[in-house]
mmCIF file of C-alpha atoms in Angstrom:
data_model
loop_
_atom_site.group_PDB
_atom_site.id
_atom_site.type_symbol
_atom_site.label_atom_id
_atom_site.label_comp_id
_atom_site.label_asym_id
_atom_site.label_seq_id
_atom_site.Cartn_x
_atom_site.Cartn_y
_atom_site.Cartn_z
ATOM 1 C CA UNK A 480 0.000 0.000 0.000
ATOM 2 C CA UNK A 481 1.743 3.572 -1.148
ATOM 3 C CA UNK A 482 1.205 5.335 2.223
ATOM 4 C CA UNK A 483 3.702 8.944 0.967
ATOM 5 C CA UNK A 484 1.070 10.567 0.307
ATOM 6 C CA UNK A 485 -1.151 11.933 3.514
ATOM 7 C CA UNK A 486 -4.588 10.631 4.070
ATOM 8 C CA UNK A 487 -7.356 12.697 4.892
ATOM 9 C CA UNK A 488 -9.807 11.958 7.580
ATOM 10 C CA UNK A 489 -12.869 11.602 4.311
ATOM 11 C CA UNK A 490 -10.514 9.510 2.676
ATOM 12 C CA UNK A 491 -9.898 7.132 5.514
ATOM 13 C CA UNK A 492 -13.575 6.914 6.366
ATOM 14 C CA UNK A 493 -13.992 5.794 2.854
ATOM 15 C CA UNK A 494 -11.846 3.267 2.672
ATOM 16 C CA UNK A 495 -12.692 1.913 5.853
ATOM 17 C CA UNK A 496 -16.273 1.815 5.223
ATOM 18 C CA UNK A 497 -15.783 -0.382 1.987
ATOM 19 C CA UNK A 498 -13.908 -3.258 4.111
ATOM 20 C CA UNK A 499 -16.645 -2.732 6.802
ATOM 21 C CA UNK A 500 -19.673 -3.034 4.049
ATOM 22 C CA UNK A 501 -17.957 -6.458 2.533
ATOM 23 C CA UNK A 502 -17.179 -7.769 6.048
ATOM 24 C CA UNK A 503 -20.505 -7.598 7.232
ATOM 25 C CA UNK A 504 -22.115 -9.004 3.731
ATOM 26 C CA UNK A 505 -19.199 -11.998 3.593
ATOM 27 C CA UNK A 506 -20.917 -12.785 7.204
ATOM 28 C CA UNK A 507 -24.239 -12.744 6.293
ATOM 29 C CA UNK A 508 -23.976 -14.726 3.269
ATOM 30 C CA UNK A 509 -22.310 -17.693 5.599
ATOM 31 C CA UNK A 510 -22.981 -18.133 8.903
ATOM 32 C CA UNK A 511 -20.152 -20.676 9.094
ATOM 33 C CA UNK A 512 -17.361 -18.237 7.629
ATOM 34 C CA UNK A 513 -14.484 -17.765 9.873
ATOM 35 C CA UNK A 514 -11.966 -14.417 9.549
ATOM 36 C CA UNK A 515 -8.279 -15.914 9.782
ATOM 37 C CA UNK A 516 -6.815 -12.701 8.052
ATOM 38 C CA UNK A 517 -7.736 -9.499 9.947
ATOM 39 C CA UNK A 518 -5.020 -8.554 12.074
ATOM 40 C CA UNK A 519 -3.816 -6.171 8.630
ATOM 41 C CA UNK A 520 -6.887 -4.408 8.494
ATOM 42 C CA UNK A 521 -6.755 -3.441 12.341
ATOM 43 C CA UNK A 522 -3.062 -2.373 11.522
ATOM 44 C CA UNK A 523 -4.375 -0.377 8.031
ATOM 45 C CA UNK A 524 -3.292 3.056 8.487
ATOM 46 C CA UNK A 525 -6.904 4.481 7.471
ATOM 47 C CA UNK A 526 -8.575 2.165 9.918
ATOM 48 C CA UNK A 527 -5.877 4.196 13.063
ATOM 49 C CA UNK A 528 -6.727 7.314 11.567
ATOM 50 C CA UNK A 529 -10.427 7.161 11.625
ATOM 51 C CA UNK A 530 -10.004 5.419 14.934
ATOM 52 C CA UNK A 531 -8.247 8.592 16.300
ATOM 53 C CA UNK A 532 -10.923 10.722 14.800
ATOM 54 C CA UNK A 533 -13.502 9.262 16.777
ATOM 55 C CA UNK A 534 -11.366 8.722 19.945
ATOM 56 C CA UNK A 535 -10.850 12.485 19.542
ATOM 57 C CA UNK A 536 -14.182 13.531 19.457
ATOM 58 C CA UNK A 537 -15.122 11.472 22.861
ATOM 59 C CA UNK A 538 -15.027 14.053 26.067
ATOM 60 C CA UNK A 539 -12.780 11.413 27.274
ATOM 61 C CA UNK A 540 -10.221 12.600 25.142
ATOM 62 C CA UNK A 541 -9.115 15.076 27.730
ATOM 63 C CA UNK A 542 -8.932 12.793 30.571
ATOM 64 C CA UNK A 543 -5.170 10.804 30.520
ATOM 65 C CA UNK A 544 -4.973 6.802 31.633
ATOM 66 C CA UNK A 545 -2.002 5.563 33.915
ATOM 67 C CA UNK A 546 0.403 7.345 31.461
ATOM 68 C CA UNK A 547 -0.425 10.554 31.421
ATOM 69 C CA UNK A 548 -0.820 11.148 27.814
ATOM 70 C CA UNK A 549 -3.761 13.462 26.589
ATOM 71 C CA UNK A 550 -5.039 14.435 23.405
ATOM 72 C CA UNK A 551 -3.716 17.942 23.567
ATOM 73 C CA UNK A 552 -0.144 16.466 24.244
ATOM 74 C CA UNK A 553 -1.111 13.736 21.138
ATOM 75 C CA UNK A 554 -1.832 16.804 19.026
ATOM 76 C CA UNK A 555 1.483 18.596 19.706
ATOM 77 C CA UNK A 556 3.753 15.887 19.036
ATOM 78 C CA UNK A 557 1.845 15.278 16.054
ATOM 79 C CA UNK A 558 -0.712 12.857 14.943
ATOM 80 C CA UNK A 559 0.701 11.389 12.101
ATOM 81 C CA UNK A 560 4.033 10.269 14.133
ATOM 82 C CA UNK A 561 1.599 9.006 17.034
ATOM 83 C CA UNK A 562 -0.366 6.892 14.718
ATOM 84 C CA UNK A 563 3.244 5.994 12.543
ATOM 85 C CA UNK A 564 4.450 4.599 16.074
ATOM 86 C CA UNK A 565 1.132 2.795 17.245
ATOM 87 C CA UNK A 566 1.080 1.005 13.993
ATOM 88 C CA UNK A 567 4.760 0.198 13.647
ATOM 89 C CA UNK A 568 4.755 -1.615 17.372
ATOM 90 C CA UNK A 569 1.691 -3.597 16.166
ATOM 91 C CA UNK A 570 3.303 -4.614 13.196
ATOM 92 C CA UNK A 571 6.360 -5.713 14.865
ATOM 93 C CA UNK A 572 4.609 -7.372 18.223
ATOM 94 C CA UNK A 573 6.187 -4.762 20.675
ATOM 95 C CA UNK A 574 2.737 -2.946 21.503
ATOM 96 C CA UNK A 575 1.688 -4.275 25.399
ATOM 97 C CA UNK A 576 -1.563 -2.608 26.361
ATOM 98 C CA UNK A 577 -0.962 -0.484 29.653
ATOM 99 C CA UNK A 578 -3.337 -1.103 32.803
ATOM 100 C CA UNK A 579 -6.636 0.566 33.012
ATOM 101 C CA UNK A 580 -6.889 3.978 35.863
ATOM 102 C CA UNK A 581 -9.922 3.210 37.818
ATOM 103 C CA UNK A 582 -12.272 5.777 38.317
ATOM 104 C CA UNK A 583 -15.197 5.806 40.435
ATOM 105 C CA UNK A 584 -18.608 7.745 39.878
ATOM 106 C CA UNK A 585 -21.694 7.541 41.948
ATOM 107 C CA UNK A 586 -24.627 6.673 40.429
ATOM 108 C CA UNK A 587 -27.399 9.244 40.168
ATOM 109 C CA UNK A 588 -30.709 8.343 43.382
ATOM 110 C CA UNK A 589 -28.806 4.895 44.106
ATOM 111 C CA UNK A 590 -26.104 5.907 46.646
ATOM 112 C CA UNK A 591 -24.277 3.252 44.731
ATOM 113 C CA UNK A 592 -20.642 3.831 42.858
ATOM 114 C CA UNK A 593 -19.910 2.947 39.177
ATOM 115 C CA UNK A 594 -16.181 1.649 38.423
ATOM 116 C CA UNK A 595 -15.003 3.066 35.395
ATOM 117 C CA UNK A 596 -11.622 1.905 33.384
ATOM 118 C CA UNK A 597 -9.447 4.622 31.999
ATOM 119 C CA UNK A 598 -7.101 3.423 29.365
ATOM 120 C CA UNK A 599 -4.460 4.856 27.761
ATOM 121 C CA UNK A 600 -5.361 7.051 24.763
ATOM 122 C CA UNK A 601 -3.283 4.622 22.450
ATOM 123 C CA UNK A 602 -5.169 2.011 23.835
ATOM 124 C CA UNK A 603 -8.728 3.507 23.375
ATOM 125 C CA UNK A 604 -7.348 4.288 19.536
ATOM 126 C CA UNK A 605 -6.084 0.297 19.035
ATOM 127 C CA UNK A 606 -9.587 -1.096 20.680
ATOM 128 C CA UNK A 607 -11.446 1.558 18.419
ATOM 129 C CA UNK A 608 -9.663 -0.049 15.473
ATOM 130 C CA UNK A 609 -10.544 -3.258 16.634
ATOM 131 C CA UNK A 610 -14.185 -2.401 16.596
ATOM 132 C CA UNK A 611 -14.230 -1.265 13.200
ATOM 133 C CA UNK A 612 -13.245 -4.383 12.132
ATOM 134 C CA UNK A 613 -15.033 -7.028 14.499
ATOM 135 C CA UNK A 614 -18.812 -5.120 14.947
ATOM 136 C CA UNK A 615 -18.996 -5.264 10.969
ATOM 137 C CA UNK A 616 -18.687 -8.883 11.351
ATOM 138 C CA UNK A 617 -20.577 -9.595 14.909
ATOM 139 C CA UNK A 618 -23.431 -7.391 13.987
ATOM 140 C CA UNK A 619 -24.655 -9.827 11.325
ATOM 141 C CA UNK A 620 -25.063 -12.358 13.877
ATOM 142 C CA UNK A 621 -26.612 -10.542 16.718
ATOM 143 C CA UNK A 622 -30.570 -10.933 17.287
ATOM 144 C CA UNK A 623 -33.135 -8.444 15.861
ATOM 145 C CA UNK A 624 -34.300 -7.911 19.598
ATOM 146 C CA UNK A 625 -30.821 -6.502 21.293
ATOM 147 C CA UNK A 626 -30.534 -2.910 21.341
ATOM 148 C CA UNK A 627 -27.667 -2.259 24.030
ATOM 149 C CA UNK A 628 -24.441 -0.526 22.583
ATOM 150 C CA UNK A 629 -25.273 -1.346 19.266
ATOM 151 C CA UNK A 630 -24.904 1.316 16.016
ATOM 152 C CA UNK A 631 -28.197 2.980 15.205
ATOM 153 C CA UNK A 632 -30.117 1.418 18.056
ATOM 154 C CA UNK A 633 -31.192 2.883 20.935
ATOM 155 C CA UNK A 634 -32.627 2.368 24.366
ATOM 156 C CA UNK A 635 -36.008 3.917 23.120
ATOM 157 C CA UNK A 636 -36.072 1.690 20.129
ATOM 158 C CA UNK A 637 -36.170 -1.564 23.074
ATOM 159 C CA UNK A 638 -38.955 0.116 24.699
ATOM 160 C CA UNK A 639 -41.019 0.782 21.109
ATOM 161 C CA UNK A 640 -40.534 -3.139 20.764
ATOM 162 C CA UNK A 641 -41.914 -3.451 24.109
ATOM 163 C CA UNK A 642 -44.989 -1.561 23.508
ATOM 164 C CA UNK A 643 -45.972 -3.534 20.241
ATOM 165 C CA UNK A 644 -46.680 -6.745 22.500
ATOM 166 C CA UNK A 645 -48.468 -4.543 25.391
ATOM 167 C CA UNK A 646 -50.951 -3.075 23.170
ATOM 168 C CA UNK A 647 -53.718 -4.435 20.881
ATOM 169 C CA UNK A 648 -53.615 -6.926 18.821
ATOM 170 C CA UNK A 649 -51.097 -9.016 20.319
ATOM 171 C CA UNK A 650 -52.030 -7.742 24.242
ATOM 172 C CA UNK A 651 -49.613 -9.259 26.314
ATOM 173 C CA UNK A 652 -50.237 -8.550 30.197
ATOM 174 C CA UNK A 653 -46.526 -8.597 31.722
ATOM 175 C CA UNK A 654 -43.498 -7.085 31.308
ATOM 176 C CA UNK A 655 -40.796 -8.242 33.535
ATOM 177 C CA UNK A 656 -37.712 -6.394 33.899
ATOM 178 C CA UNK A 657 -34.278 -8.009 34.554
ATOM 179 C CA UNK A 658 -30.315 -6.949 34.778
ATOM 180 C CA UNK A 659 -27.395 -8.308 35.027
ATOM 181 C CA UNK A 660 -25.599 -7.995 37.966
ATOM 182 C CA UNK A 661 -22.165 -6.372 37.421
ATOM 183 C CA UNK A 662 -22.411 -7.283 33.636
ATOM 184 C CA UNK A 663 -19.003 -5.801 32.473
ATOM 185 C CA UNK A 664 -17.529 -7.155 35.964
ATOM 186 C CA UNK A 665 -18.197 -10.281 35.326
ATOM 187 C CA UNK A 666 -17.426 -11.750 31.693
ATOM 188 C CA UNK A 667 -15.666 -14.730 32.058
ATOM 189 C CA UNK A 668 -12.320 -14.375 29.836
ATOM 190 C CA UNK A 669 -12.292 -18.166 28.218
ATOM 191 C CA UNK A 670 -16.167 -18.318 27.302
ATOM 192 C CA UNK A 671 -15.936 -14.946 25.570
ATOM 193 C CA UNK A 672 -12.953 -16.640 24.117
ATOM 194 C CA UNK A 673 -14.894 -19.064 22.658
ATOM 195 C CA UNK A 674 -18.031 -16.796 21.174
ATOM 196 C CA UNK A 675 -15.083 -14.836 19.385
ATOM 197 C CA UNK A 676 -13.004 -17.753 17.721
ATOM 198 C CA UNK A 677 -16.551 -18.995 16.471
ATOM 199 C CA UNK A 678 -15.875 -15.806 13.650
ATOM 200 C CA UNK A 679 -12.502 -14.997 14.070
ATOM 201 C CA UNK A 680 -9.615 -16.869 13.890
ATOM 202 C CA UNK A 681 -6.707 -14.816 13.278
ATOM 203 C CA UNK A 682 -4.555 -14.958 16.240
ATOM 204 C CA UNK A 683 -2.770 -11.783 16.905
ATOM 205 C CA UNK A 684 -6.554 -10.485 16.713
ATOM 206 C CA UNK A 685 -7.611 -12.920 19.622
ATOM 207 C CA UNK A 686 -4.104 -12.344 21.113
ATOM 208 C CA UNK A 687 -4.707 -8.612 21.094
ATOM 209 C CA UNK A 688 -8.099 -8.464 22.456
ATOM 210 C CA UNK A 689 -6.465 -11.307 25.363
ATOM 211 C CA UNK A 690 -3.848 -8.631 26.090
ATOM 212 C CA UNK A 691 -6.654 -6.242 26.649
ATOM 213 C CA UNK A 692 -8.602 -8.294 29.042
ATOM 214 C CA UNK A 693 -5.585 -9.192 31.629
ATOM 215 C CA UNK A 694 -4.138 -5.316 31.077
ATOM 216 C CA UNK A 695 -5.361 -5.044 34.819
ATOM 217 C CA UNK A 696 -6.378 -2.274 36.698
ATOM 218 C CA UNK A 697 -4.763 0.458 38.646
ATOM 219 C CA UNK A 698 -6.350 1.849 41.703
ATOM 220 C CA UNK A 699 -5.456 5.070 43.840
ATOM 221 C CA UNK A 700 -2.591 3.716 46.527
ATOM 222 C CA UNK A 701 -2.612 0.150 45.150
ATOM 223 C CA UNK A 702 -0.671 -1.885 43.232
ATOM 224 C CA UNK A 703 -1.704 -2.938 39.890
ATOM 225 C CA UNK A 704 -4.440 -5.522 40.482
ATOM 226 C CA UNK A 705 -5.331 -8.653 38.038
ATOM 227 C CA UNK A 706 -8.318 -8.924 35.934
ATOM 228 C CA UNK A 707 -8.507 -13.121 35.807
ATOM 229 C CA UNK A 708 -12.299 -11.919 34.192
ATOM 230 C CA UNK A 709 -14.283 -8.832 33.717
ATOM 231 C CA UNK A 710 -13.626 -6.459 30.579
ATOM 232 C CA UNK A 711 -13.290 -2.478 31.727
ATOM 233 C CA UNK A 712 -16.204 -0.515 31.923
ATOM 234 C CA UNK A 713 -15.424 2.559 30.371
ATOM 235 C CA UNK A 714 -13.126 0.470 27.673
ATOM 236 C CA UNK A 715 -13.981 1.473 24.028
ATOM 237 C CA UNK A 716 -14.016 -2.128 23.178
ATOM 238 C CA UNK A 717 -15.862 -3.021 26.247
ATOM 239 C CA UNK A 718 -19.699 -3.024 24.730
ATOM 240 C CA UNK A 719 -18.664 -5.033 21.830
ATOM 241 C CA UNK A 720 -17.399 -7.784 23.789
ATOM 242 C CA UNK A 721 -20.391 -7.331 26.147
ATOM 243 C CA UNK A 722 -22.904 -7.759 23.104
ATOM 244 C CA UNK A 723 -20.656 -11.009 22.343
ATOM 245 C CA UNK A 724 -20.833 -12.475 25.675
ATOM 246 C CA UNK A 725 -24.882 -11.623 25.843
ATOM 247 C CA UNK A 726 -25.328 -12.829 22.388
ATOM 248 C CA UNK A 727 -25.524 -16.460 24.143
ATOM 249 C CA UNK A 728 -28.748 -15.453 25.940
ATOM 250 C CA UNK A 729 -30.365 -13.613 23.418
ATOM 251 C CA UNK A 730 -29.897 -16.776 20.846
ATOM 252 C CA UNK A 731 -31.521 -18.831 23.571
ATOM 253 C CA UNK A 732 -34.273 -16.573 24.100
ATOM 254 C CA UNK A 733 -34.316 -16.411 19.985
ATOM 255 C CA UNK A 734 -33.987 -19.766 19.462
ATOM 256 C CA UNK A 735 -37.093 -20.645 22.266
ATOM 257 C CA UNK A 736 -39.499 -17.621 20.392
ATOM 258 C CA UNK A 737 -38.379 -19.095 16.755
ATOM 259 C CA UNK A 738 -39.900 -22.443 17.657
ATOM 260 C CA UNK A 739 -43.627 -21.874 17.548
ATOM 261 C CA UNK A 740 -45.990 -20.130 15.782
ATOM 262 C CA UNK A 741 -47.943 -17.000 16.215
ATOM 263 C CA UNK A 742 -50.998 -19.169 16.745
ATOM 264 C CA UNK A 743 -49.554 -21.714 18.475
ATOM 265 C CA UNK A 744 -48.030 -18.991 21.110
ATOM 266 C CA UNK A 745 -51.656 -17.499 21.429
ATOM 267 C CA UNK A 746 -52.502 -21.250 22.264
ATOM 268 C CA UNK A 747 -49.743 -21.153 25.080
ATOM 269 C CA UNK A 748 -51.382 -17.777 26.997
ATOM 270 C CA UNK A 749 -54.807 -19.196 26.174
ATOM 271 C CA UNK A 750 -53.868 -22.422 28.233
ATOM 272 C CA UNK A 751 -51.829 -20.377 30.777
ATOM 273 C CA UNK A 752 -48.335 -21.607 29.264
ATOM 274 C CA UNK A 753 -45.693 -19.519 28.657
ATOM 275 C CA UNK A 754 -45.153 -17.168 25.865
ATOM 276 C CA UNK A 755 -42.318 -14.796 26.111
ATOM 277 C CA UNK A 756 -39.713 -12.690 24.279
ATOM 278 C CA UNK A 757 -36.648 -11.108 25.767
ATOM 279 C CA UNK A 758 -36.144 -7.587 24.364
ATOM 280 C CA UNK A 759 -32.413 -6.382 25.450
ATOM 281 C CA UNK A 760 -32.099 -2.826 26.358
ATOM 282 C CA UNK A 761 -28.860 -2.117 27.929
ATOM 283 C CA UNK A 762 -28.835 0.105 30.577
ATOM 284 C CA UNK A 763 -32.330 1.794 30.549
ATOM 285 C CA UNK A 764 -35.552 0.018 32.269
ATOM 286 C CA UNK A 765 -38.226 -0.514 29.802
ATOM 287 C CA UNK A 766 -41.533 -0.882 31.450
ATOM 288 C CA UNK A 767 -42.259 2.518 32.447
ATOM 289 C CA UNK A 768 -40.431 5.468 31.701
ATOM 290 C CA UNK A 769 -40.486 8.778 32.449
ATOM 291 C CA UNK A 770 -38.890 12.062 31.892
ATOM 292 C CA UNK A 771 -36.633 12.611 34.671
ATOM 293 C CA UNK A 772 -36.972 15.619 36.727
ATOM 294 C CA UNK A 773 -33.765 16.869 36.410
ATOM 295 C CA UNK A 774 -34.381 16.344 32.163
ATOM 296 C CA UNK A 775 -37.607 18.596 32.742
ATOM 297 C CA UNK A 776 -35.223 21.358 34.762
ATOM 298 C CA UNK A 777 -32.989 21.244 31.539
ATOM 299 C CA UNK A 778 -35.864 21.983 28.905
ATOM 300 C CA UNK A 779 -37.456 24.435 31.332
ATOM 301 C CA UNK A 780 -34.110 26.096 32.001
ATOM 302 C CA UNK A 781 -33.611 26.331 28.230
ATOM 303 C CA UNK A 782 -37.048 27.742 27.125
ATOM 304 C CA UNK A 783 -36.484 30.443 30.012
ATOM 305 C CA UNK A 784 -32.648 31.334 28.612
ATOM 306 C CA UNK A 785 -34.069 32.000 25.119
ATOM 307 C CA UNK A 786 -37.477 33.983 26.610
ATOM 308 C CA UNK A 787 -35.436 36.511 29.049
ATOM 309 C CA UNK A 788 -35.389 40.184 28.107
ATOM 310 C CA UNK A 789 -32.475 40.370 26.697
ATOM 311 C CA UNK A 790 -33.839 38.267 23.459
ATOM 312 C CA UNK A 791 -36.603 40.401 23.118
ATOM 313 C CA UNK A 792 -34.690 41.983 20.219
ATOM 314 C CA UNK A 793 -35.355 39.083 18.350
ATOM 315 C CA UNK A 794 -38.859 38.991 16.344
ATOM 316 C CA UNK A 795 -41.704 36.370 16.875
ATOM 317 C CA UNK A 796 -40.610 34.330 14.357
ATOM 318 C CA UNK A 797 -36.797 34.328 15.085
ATOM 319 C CA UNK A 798 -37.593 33.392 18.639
ATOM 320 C CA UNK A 799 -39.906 30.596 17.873
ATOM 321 C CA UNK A 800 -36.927 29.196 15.309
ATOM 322 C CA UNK A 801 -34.521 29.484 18.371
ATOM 323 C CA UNK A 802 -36.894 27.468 20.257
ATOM 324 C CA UNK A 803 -37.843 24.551 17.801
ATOM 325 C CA UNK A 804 -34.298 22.489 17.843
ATOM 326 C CA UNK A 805 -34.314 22.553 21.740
ATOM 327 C CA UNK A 806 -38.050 21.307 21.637
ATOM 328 C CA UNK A 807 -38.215 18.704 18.939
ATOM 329 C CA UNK A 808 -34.941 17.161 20.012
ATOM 330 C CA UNK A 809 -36.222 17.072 23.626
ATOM 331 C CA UNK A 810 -39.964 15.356 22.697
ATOM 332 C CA UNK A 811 -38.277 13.354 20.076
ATOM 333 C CA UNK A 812 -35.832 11.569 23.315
ATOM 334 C CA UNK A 813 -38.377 11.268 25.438
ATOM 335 C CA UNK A 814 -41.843 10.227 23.093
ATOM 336 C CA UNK A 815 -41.464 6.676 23.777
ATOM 337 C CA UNK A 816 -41.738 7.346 27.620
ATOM 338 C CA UNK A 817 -45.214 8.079 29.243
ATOM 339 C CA UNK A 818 -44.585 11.825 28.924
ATOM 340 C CA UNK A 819 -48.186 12.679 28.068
ATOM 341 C CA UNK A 820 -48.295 15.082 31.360
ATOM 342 C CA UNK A 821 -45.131 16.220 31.142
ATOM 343 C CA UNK A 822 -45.276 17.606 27.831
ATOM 344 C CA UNK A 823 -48.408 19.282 28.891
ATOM 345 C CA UNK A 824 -46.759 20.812 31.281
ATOM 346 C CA UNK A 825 -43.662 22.118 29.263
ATOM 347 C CA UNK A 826 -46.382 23.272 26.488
ATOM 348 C CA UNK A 827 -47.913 25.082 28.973
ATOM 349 C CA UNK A 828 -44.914 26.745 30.076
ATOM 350 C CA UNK A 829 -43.978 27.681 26.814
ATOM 351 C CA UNK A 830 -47.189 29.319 26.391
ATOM 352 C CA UNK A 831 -46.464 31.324 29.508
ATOM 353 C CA UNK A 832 -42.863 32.190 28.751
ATOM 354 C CA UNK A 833 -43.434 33.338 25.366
ATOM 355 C CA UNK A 834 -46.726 35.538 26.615
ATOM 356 C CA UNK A 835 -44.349 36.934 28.873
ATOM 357 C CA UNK A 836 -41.702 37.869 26.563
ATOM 358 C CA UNK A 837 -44.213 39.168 24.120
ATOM 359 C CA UNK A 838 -45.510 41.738 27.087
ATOM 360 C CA UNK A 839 -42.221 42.921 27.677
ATOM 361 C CA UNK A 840 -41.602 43.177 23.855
ATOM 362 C CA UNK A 841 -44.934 44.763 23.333
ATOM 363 C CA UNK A 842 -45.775 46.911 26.755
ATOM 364 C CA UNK A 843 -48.010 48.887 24.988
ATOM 365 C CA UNK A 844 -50.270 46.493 23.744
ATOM 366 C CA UNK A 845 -52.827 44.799 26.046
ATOM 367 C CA UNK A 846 -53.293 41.050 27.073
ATOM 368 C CA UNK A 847 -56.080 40.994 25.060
ATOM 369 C CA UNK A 848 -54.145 42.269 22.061
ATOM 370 C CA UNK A 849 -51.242 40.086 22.380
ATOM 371 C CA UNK A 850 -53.380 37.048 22.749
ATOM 372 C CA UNK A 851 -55.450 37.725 19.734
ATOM 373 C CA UNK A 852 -52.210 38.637 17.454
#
């Protein structure tokens, strides 16, 4: 490959998007083929560059792992020579993945903490350029029903997919929501092993994605501690290899809802026998959902910021355009959730804000006028 010339970040994401398109059709065409040869395309120079672009982009980018190194010190030394290094001690087997900084976050109402791993930032780029080449080829294999950490698939979509076996025709009664307890935590190293070598076979791949899992972990005051299982919360590879691990259950559950018939499932709950499908979320509960209070304070907070008098420069119709993004990207989150009473009350509060403004605009016209106009 004639790398003199420098690639541009369009011309990477070209190139890597072809491989990605024929990986994931090779896969679906054969749901026996096995990838002995990819180890070249993690190495590709447009597949580190586009990784780097989207490493970049992550807020993360600004926080350093055990070594120190941060984008802004990446971006003064120079890209290019970063990513010339990273690939050259791929090619050449002296790349050893550093250990993960732990960081720990409470989560919001529980009192509970969340462990997060911090890797290096040439880590996060070599496990970004391992998921452009493995999700192309898992994706074809994962169920229709798992939504968690996938591309283009959201938490909302899970709950949509709930709703259209709640309501009418099809009317099932329960929804019963489960988790995994300490999901990322505890992966067992071997069987994940085991789901990956049924596609891929190429071992510096598996031996790369090995030397990821046992990096280990390095705690305030501590010495580095082992990771015998568990992949790194936090990890840019981490989902991937969760959705792996999970794709088990979910052909289980699959393979149990594949086996009968609409009609003879409406048999089943007829006769009080069991007729279920697991739909897999990720991270957010999908019976009932709600706008949060805190995501009500935001929207509020917002329409108020745009209404205060110093906008009231602004005409009518400039203001309302001001407004529209913040709204329709706000209803569009939250419409699968039962938000009927919450957007009534944000509509309503819109209506008062903007009556507001319009007095102050207009103090010469009455209530009456304004209302009518």
């Amino acid at each position: 490959m004639n790398t003199s010339a420098p690639l541009s970040a369009d011309m990477g994401r070209e190139r890597v998007l072809g491989w990605q398109t024929k990986l994931h059709r090779w896969t679906g065409e054969d749901d026996q083929k096995r990838f002995a040869d990819l180890f070249n395309l993690v190495c590709d120079p447009a597949t580190l560059l586009v990784a780097w672009e989207r490493v970049k982009r992550n807020r993360g980018s600004r926080t350093a792992g055990v070594d120190g190194v941060t984008r802004a010190r990446i971006e003064q030394q120079g890209v290019e020579q970063f990513l010339g290094e990273l690939r050259q001690s791929l090619k050449d087997r002296t790349y050893t993945p550093l250990p993960v900084r732990e960081h720990v976050i409470p989560k919001r109402g529980s009192g509970k903490v969340r462990k997060l791993g911090i890797p290096a930032l040439a880590d996060r780029v070599v496990q970004m350029a391992l998921v452009l080449v493995l999700e192309p080829i898992f994706e074809a294999d994962f169920c229709p029903t798992s939504y968690g950490f996938r591309p283009g698939r959201r938490a909302q979509d899970a709950i949509e997919q709930v709703r259209f076996f709640v309501n009418a025709p099809r009317s099932y009664e329960w929804v019963v929501e489960g988790d995994v307890k300490d999901c990322f935590g505890s992966i067992h190293h071997g069987l994940l092993m085991v789901e990956l070598r049924r596609r891929v076979t190429d071992k510096r791949v598996l031996g790369l994605i090995r030397s990821f899992l046992g990096a280990g972990i390095m705690r305030e005051h501590e010495p580095v501690a082992a990771t015998p299982s568990a992949t790194p919360q936090g990890g840019v590879l981490s989902p991937l290899l969760a959705n792996v691990a999970l794709s088990v259950l979910d052909r289980r559950f699959e393979k149990a809802w594949a086996a009968r018939t609409h009609n003879q499932r409406t048999r089943d709950r007829a006769n009080g026998l069991p007729s279920y499908r697991m739909v897999r979320p990720g991270r957010t509960p999908l019976a009932y959902s709600f706008p949060s209070d805190r995501a009500l304070r935001e929207v509020t907070y917002r329409i108020k910021q745009l209404t205060r008098r110093n906008t009231t420069n602004l005409s009518l119709d400039e203001l309302i355009h001001a407004l529209n993004p913040t709204l329709r990207g706000w209803t569009n989150y939250h419409r699968h959730a039962a938000s009927k009473r919450c957007f009534a009350y944000v509509s309503y509060y819109l209506w008062w804000r903007v009556m507001r403004w319009l007095r102050t605009k207009h103090p010469r016209l009455t209530w009456k006028q304004i209302r009518r106009r």
